[in-house]
Backbone as XML, in Angstrom:
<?xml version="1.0"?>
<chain id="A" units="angstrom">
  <residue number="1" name="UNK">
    <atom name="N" x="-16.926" y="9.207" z="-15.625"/>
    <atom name="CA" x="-17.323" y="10.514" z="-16.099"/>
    <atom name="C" x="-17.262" y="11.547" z="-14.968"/>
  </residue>
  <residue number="2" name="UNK">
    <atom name="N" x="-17.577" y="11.567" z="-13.730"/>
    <atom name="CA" x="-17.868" y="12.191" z="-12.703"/>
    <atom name="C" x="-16.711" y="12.470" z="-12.419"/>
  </residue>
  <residue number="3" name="UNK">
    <atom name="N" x="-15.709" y="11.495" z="-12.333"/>
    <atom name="CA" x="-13.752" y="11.959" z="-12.058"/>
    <atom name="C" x="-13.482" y="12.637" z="-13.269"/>
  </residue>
  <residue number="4" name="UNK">
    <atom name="N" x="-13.615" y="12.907" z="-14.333"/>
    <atom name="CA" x="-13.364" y="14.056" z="-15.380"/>
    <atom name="C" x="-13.912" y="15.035" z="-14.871"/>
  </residue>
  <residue number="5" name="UNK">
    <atom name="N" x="-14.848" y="15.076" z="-14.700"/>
    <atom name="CA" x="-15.614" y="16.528" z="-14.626"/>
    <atom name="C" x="-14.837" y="17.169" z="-13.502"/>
  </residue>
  <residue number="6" name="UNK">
    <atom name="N" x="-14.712" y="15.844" z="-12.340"/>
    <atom name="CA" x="-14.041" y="17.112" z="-10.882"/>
    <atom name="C" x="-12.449" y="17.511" z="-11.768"/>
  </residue>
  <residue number="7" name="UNK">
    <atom name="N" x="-11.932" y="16.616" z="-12.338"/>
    <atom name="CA" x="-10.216" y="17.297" z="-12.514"/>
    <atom name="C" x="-10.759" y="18.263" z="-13.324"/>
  </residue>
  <residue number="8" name="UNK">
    <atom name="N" x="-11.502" y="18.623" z="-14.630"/>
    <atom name="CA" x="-11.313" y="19.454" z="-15.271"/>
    <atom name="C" x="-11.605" y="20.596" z="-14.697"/>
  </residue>
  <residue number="9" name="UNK">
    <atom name="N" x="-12.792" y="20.799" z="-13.883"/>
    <atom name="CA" x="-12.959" y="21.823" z="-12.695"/>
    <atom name="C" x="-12.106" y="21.927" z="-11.694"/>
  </residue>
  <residue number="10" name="UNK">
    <atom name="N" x="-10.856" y="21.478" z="-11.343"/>
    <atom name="CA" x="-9.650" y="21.724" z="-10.598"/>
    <atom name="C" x="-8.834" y="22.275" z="-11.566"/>
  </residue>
  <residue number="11" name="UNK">
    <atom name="N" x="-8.110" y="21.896" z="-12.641"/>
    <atom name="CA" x="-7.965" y="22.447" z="-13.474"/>
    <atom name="C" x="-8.183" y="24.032" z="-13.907"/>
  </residue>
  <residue number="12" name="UNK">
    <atom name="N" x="-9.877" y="24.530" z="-14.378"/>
    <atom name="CA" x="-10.022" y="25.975" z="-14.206"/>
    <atom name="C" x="-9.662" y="26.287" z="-12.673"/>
  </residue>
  <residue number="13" name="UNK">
    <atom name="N" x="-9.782" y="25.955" z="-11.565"/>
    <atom name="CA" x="-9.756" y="26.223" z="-10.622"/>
    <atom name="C" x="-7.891" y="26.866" z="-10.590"/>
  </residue>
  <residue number="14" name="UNK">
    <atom name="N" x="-7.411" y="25.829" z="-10.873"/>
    <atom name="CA" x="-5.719" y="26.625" z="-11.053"/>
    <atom name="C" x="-5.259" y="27.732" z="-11.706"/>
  </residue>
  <residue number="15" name="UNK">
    <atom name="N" x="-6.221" y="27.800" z="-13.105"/>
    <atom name="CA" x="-6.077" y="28.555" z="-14.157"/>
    <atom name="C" x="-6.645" y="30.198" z="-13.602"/>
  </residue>
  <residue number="16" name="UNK">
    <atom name="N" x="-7.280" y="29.602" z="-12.352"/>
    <atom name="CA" x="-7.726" y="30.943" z="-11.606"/>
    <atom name="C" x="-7.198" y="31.786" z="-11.091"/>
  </residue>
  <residue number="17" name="UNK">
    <atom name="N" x="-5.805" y="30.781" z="-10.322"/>
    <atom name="CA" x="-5.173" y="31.167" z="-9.516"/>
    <atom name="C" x="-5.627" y="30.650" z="-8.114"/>
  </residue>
  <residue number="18" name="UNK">
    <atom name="N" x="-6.988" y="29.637" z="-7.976"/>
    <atom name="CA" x="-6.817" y="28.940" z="-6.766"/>
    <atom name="C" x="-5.938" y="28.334" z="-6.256"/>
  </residue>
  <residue number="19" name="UNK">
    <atom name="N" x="-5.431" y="27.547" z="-5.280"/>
    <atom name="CA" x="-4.619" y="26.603" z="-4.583"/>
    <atom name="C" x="-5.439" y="25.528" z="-3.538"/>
  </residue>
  <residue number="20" name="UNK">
    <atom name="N" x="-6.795" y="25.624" z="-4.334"/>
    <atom name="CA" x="-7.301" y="24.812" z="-3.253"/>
    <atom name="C" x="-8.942" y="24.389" z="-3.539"/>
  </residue>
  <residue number="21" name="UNK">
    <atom name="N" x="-9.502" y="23.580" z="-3.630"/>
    <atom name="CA" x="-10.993" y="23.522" z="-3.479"/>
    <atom name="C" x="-11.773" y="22.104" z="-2.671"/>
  </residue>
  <residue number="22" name="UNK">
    <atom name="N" x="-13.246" y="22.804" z="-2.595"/>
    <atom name="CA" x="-13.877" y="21.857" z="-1.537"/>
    <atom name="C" x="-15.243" y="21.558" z="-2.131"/>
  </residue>
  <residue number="23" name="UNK">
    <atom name="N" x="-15.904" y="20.489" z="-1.749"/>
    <atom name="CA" x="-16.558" y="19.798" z="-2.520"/>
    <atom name="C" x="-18.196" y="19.476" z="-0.999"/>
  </residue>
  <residue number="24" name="UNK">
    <atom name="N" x="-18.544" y="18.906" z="-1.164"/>
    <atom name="CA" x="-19.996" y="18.841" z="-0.181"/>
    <atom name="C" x="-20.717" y="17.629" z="-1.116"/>
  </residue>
  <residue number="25" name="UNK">
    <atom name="N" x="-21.646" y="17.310" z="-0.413"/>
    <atom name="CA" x="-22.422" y="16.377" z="-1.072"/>
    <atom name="C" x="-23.871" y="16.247" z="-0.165"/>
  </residue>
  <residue number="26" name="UNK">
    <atom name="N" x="-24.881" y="15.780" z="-1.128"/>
    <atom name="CA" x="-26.490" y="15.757" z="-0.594"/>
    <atom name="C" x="-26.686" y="14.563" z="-1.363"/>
  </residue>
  <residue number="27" name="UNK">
    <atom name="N" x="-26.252" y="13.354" z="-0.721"/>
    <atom name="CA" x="-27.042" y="12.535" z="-1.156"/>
    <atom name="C" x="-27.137" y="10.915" z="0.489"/>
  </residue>
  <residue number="28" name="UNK">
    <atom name="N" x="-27.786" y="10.213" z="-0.327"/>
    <atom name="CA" x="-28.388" y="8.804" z="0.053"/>
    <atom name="C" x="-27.084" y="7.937" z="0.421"/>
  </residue>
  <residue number="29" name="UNK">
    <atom name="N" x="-26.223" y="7.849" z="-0.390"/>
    <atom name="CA" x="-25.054" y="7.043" z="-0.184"/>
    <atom name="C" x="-23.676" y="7.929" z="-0.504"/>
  </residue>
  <residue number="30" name="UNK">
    <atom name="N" x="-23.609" y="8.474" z="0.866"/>
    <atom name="CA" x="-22.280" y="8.938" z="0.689"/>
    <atom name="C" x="-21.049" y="8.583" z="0.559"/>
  </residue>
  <residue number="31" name="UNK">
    <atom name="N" x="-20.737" y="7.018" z="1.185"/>
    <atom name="CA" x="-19.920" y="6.480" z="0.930"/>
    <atom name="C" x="-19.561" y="6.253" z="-1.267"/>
  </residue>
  <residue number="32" name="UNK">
    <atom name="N" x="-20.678" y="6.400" z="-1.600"/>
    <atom name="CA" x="-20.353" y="6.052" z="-3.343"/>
    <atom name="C" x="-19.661" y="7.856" z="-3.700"/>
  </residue>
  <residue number="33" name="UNK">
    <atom name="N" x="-20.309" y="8.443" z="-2.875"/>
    <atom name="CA" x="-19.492" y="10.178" z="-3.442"/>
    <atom name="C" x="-18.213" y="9.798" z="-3.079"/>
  </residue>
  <residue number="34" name="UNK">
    <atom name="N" x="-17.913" y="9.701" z="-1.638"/>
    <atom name="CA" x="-16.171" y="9.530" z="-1.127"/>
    <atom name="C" x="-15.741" y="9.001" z="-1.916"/>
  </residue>
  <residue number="35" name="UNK">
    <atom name="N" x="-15.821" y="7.456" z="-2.530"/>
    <atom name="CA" x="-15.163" y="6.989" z="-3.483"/>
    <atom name="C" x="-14.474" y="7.897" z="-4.641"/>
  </residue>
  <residue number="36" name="UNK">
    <atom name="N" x="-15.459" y="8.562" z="-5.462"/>
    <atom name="CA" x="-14.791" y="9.452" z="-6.327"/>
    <atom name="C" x="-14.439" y="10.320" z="-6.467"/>
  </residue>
  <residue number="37" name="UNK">
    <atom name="N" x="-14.207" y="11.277" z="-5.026"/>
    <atom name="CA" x="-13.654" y="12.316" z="-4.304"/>
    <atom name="C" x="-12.249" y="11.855" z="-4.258"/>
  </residue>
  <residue number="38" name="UNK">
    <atom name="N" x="-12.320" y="11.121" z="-3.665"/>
    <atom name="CA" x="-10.912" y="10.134" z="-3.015"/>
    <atom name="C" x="-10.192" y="9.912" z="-4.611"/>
  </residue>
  <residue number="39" name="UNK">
    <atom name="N" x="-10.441" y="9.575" z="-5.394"/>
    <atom name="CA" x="-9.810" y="8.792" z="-6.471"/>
    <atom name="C" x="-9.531" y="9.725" z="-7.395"/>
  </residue>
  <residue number="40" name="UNK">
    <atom name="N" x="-9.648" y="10.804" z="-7.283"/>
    <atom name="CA" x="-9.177" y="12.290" z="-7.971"/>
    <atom name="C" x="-8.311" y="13.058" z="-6.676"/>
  </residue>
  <residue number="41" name="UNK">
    <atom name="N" x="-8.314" y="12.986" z="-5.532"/>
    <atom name="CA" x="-6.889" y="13.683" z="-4.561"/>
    <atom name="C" x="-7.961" y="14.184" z="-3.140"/>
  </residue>
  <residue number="42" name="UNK">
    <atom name="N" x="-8.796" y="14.326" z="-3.317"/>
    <atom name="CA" x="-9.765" y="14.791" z="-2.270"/>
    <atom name="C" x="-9.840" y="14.157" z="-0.497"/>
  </residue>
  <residue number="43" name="UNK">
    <atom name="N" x="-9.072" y="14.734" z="0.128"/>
    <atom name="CA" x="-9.582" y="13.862" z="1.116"/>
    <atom name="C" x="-10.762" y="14.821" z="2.403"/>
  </residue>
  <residue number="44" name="UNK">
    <atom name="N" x="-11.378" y="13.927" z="3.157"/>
    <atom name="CA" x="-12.136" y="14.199" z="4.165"/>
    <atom name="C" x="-11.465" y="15.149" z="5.454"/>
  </residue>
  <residue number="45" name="UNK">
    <atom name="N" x="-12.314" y="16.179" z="5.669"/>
    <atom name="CA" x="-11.582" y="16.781" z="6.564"/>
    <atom name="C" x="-12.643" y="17.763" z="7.712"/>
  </residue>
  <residue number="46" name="UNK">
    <atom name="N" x="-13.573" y="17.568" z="7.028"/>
    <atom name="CA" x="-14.582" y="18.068" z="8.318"/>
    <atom name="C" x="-15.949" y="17.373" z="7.715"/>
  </residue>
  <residue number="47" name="UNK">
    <atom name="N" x="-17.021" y="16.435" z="8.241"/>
    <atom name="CA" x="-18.227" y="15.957" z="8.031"/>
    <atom name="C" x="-18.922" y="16.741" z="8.895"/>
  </residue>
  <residue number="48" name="UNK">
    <atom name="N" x="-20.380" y="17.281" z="8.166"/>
    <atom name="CA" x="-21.250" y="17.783" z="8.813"/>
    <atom name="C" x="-22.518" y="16.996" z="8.366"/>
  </residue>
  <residue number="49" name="UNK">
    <atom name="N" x="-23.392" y="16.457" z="9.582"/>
    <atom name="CA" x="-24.779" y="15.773" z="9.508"/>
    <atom name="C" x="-25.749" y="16.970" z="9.981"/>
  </residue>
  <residue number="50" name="UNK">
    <atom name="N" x="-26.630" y="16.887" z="8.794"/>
    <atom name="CA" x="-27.849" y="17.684" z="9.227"/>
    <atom name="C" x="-29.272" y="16.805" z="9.443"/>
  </residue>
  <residue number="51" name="UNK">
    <atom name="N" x="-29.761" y="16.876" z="10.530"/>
    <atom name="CA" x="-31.562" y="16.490" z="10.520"/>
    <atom name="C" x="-32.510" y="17.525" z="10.385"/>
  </residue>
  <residue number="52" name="UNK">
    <atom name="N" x="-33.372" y="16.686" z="10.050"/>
    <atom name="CA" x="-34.462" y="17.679" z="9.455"/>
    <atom name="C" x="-35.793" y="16.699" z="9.915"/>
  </residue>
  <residue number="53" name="UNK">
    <atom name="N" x="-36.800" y="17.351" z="10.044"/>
    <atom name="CA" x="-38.116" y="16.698" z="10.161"/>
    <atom name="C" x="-39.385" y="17.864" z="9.759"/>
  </residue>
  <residue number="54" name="UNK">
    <atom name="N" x="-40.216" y="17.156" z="9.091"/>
    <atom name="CA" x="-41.033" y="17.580" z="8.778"/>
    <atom name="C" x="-42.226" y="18.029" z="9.991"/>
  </residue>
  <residue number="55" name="UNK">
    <atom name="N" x="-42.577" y="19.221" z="10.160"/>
    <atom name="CA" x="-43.804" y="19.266" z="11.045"/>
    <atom name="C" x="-44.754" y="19.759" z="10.217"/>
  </residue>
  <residue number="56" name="UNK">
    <atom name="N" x="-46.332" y="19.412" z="11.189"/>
    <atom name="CA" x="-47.548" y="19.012" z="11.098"/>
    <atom name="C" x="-48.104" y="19.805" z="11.707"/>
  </residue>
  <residue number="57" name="UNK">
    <atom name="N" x="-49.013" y="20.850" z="11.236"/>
    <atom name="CA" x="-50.060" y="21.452" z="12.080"/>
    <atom name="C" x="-51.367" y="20.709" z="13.205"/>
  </residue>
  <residue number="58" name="UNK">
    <atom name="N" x="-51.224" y="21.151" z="14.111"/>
    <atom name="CA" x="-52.062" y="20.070" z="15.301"/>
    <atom name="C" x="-52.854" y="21.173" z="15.252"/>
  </residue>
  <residue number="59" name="UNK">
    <atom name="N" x="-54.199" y="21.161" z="15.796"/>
    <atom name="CA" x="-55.161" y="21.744" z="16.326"/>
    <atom name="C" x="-54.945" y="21.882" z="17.911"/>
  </residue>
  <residue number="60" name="UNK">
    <atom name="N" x="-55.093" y="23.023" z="18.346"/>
    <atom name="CA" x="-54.856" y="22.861" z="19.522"/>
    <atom name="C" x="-56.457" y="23.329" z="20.453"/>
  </residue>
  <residue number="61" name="UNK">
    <atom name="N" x="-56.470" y="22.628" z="21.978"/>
    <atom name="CA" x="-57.266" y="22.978" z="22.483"/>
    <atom name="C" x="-57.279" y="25.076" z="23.575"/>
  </residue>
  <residue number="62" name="UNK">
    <atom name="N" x="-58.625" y="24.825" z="23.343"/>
    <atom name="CA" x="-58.551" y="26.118" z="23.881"/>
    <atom name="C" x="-59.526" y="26.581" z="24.890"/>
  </residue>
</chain>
């Protein structure tokens, strides 16, 4: 289902007059996104890792 949805959205994407589109992902297992990136024409061409951490209010001395 997920490889329909990207061709049919490449698809309008032509009908636009694009020549081109790019895709991102936020998840847990990225390797399962690549898979169905890849298997519709998509390939990898720049990875960006973001960290993040949560902070905590400390009390401070004074």
């Amino acid at each position: 289902m997920g490889s329909a949805l990207l061709i049919a959205s490449m698809r309008t994407f032509l009908d636009a007059g694009l020549d081109g589109a790019g895709l991102g992902v936020d998840t847990s297992d990225p390797d399962g996104a690549l898979e169905l990136f890849e298997s519709v024409g998509y390939e990898s061409e720049e990875m960006v890792v973001l960290y993040g951490r949560e902070l905590e209010a400390t009390a401070t001395s004074g």
